[in-house]
Short mmCIF file of N, CA and C in Angstrom, two decimals:
data_model
loop_
_atom_site.label_atom_id
_atom_site.label_comp_id
_atom_site.label_asym_id
_atom_site.label_seq_id
_atom_site.Cartn_x
_atom_site.Cartn_y
_atom_site.Cartn_z
N UNK A 1 -75.11 -17.50 51.24
CA UNK A 1 -73.87 -16.77 51.26
C UNK A 1 -73.06 -17.17 50.04
N UNK A 2 -72.32 -16.22 49.53
CA UNK A 2 -71.48 -16.45 48.35
C UNK A 2 -70.02 -16.18 48.69
N UNK A 3 -69.15 -16.74 47.89
CA UNK A 3 -67.71 -16.58 48.09
C UNK A 3 -67.32 -15.10 48.09
N UNK A 4 -67.93 -14.31 47.24
CA UNK A 4 -67.60 -12.88 47.20
C UNK A 4 -67.93 -12.19 48.52
N UNK A 5 -68.98 -12.63 49.19
CA UNK A 5 -69.33 -12.06 50.49
C UNK A 5 -68.27 -12.41 51.53
N UNK A 6 -67.76 -13.61 51.48
CA UNK A 6 -66.71 -14.03 52.41
C UNK A 6 -65.46 -13.18 52.19
N UNK A 7 -65.09 -12.96 50.93
CA UNK A 7 -63.93 -12.14 50.63
C UNK A 7 -64.12 -10.72 51.16
N UNK A 8 -65.32 -10.19 51.01
CA UNK A 8 -65.62 -8.86 51.55
C UNK A 8 -65.49 -8.84 53.07
N UNK A 9 -65.96 -9.90 53.73
CA UNK A 9 -65.88 -9.96 55.19
C UNK A 9 -64.43 -10.04 55.66
N UNK A 10 -63.62 -10.80 54.96
CA UNK A 10 -62.19 -10.89 55.31
C UNK A 10 -61.54 -9.51 55.17
N UNK A 11 -61.88 -8.82 54.10
CA UNK A 11 -61.36 -7.46 53.88
C UNK A 11 -61.82 -6.53 55.00
N UNK A 12 -63.07 -6.64 55.41
CA UNK A 12 -63.60 -5.80 56.49
C UNK A 12 -62.88 -6.08 57.81
N UNK A 13 -62.60 -7.34 58.07
CA UNK A 13 -61.86 -7.70 59.29
C UNK A 13 -60.48 -7.07 59.26
N UNK A 14 -59.82 -7.16 58.13
CA UNK A 14 -58.50 -6.54 58.00
C UNK A 14 -58.58 -5.03 58.20
N UNK A 15 -59.61 -4.41 57.64
CA UNK A 15 -59.75 -2.96 57.74
C UNK A 15 -59.98 -2.49 59.17
N UNK A 16 -60.57 -3.32 60.01
CA UNK A 16 -60.86 -2.88 61.38
C UNK A 16 -59.95 -3.55 62.41
N UNK A 17 -58.82 -4.08 61.97
CA UNK A 17 -57.92 -4.78 62.90
C UNK A 17 -57.39 -3.89 64.01
N UNK A 18 -57.46 -2.57 63.83
CA UNK A 18 -57.05 -1.65 64.88
C UNK A 18 -57.97 -1.73 66.09
N UNK A 19 -59.21 -2.13 65.87
CA UNK A 19 -60.17 -2.39 66.94
C UNK A 19 -60.24 -3.91 67.08
N UNK A 20 -59.26 -4.48 67.81
CA UNK A 20 -59.10 -5.93 67.84
C UNK A 20 -60.32 -6.66 68.37
N UNK A 21 -61.07 -6.03 69.29
CA UNK A 21 -62.26 -6.70 69.80
C UNK A 21 -63.30 -6.87 68.70
N UNK A 22 -63.48 -5.83 67.90
CA UNK A 22 -64.42 -5.89 66.79
C UNK A 22 -63.95 -6.89 65.75
N UNK A 23 -62.67 -6.85 65.42
CA UNK A 23 -62.12 -7.77 64.43
C UNK A 23 -62.29 -9.22 64.88
N UNK A 24 -62.03 -9.47 66.15
CA UNK A 24 -62.15 -10.83 66.68
C UNK A 24 -63.60 -11.30 66.64
N UNK A 25 -64.51 -10.44 67.01
CA UNK A 25 -65.94 -10.79 66.97
C UNK A 25 -66.38 -11.06 65.52
N UNK A 26 -65.93 -10.24 64.60
CA UNK A 26 -66.28 -10.44 63.19
C UNK A 26 -65.70 -11.76 62.67
N UNK A 27 -64.49 -12.08 63.10
CA UNK A 27 -63.86 -13.34 62.69
C UNK A 27 -64.66 -14.53 63.21
N UNK A 28 -65.04 -14.48 64.47
CA UNK A 28 -65.86 -15.56 65.05
C UNK A 28 -67.18 -15.71 64.30
N UNK A 29 -67.82 -14.59 64.01
CA UNK A 29 -69.09 -14.63 63.29
C UNK A 29 -68.91 -15.22 61.89
N UNK A 30 -67.83 -14.86 61.24
CA UNK A 30 -67.56 -15.38 59.90
C UNK A 30 -67.41 -16.90 59.95
N UNK A 31 -66.66 -17.40 60.92
CA UNK A 31 -66.46 -18.85 61.02
C UNK A 31 -67.78 -19.56 61.27
N UNK A 32 -68.64 -18.98 62.12
CA UNK A 32 -69.96 -19.58 62.36
C UNK A 32 -70.79 -19.60 61.09
N UNK A 33 -70.74 -18.51 60.34
CA UNK A 33 -71.49 -18.44 59.08
C UNK A 33 -71.00 -19.49 58.09
N UNK A 34 -69.70 -19.71 58.03
CA UNK A 34 -69.15 -20.70 57.12
C UNK A 34 -69.59 -22.10 57.54
N UNK A 35 -69.59 -22.38 58.83
CA UNK A 35 -70.05 -23.70 59.30
C UNK A 35 -71.50 -23.93 58.91
N UNK A 36 -72.31 -22.91 58.99
CA UNK A 36 -73.72 -23.04 58.57
C UNK A 36 -73.81 -23.37 57.09
N UNK A 37 -72.94 -22.79 56.28
CA UNK A 37 -72.94 -23.07 54.85
C UNK A 37 -72.51 -24.51 54.57
N UNK A 38 -71.56 -25.00 55.36
CA UNK A 38 -71.13 -26.39 55.22
C UNK A 38 -72.31 -27.32 55.51
N UNK A 39 -72.99 -27.08 56.61
CA UNK A 39 -74.12 -27.91 57.01
C UNK A 39 -75.24 -27.84 55.97
N UNK A 40 -75.44 -26.67 55.39
CA UNK A 40 -76.50 -26.49 54.39
C UNK A 40 -76.13 -27.12 53.04
N UNK A 41 -74.88 -27.54 52.89
CA UNK A 41 -74.46 -28.18 51.65
C UNK A 41 -74.11 -27.21 50.53
N UNK A 42 -73.74 -26.00 50.90
CA UNK A 42 -73.35 -25.02 49.89
C UNK A 42 -72.15 -25.55 49.11
N UNK A 43 -72.26 -25.61 47.77
CA UNK A 43 -71.15 -26.16 46.98
C UNK A 43 -69.88 -25.32 47.03
N UNK A 44 -69.98 -24.07 47.46
CA UNK A 44 -68.79 -23.21 47.58
C UNK A 44 -68.20 -23.22 48.98
N UNK A 45 -68.75 -24.03 49.86
CA UNK A 45 -68.36 -24.00 51.28
C UNK A 45 -66.86 -24.22 51.49
N UNK A 46 -66.27 -25.14 50.75
CA UNK A 46 -64.84 -25.39 50.94
C UNK A 46 -64.02 -24.18 50.52
N UNK A 47 -64.38 -23.56 49.43
CA UNK A 47 -63.68 -22.35 49.00
C UNK A 47 -63.90 -21.22 50.00
N UNK A 48 -65.10 -21.13 50.54
CA UNK A 48 -65.40 -20.11 51.55
C UNK A 48 -64.54 -20.32 52.78
N UNK A 49 -64.42 -21.56 53.22
CA UNK A 49 -63.62 -21.86 54.41
C UNK A 49 -62.16 -21.50 54.17
N UNK A 50 -61.66 -21.84 52.99
CA UNK A 50 -60.26 -21.50 52.66
C UNK A 50 -60.04 -20.00 52.71
N UNK A 51 -61.00 -19.25 52.17
CA UNK A 51 -60.91 -17.79 52.18
C UNK A 51 -60.99 -17.24 53.60
N UNK A 52 -61.92 -17.78 54.39
CA UNK A 52 -62.13 -17.31 55.76
C UNK A 52 -60.88 -17.53 56.62
N UNK A 53 -60.18 -18.62 56.40
CA UNK A 53 -58.98 -18.90 57.19
C UNK A 53 -57.86 -17.90 56.94
N UNK A 54 -57.97 -17.10 55.91
CA UNK A 54 -56.98 -16.05 55.67
C UNK A 54 -56.98 -15.02 56.79
N UNK A 55 -58.05 -14.97 57.58
CA UNK A 55 -58.08 -14.03 58.70
C UNK A 55 -57.01 -14.38 59.74
N UNK A 56 -56.59 -15.61 59.78
CA UNK A 56 -55.55 -16.01 60.74
C UNK A 56 -54.21 -15.36 60.41
N UNK A 57 -54.06 -14.84 59.21
CA UNK A 57 -52.84 -14.15 58.81
C UNK A 57 -52.90 -12.67 59.15
N UNK A 58 -54.06 -12.20 59.60
CA UNK A 58 -54.21 -10.80 59.97
C UNK A 58 -53.75 -10.65 61.41
N UNK A 59 -52.86 -9.71 61.65
CA UNK A 59 -52.27 -9.54 62.98
C UNK A 59 -53.13 -8.62 63.84
N UNK A 60 -53.86 -9.22 64.78
CA UNK A 60 -54.56 -8.47 65.82
C UNK A 60 -54.72 -9.39 67.03
N UNK A 61 -54.91 -8.78 68.18
CA UNK A 61 -55.02 -9.56 69.42
C UNK A 61 -56.32 -10.36 69.43
N UNK A 62 -56.21 -11.59 69.89
CA UNK A 62 -57.38 -12.45 70.02
C UNK A 62 -57.43 -12.96 71.46
N UNK A 63 -58.24 -12.26 72.26
CA UNK A 63 -58.36 -12.63 73.67
C UNK A 63 -59.67 -13.36 73.89
N UNK A 64 -59.62 -14.33 74.78
CA UNK A 64 -60.83 -15.07 75.15
C UNK A 64 -60.96 -15.04 76.67
N UNK A 65 -62.19 -14.93 77.11
CA UNK A 65 -62.42 -14.90 78.56
C UNK A 65 -62.99 -16.22 79.02
#
C-alpha cells in the first residue's frame, strides 16, 4: 500500500459519508489495512496513519453493535 492509496481511500470515505454504514465500514477497513502496513514495516506507515486519522474529522454516524 502507498500513501497515495490512503489519500484516495480517505477521499472515498468522505464522498460516501451520506451512506454512514458504508463510510464506517470503509473507515474500519482502512484502519486495519494501515495496521497491517505497520506490522509489515512499511516506511510510509506513520504518514499513512496520520492521513487515515483524517477520517475522524468527517461527520457521519458511527454506530457499533
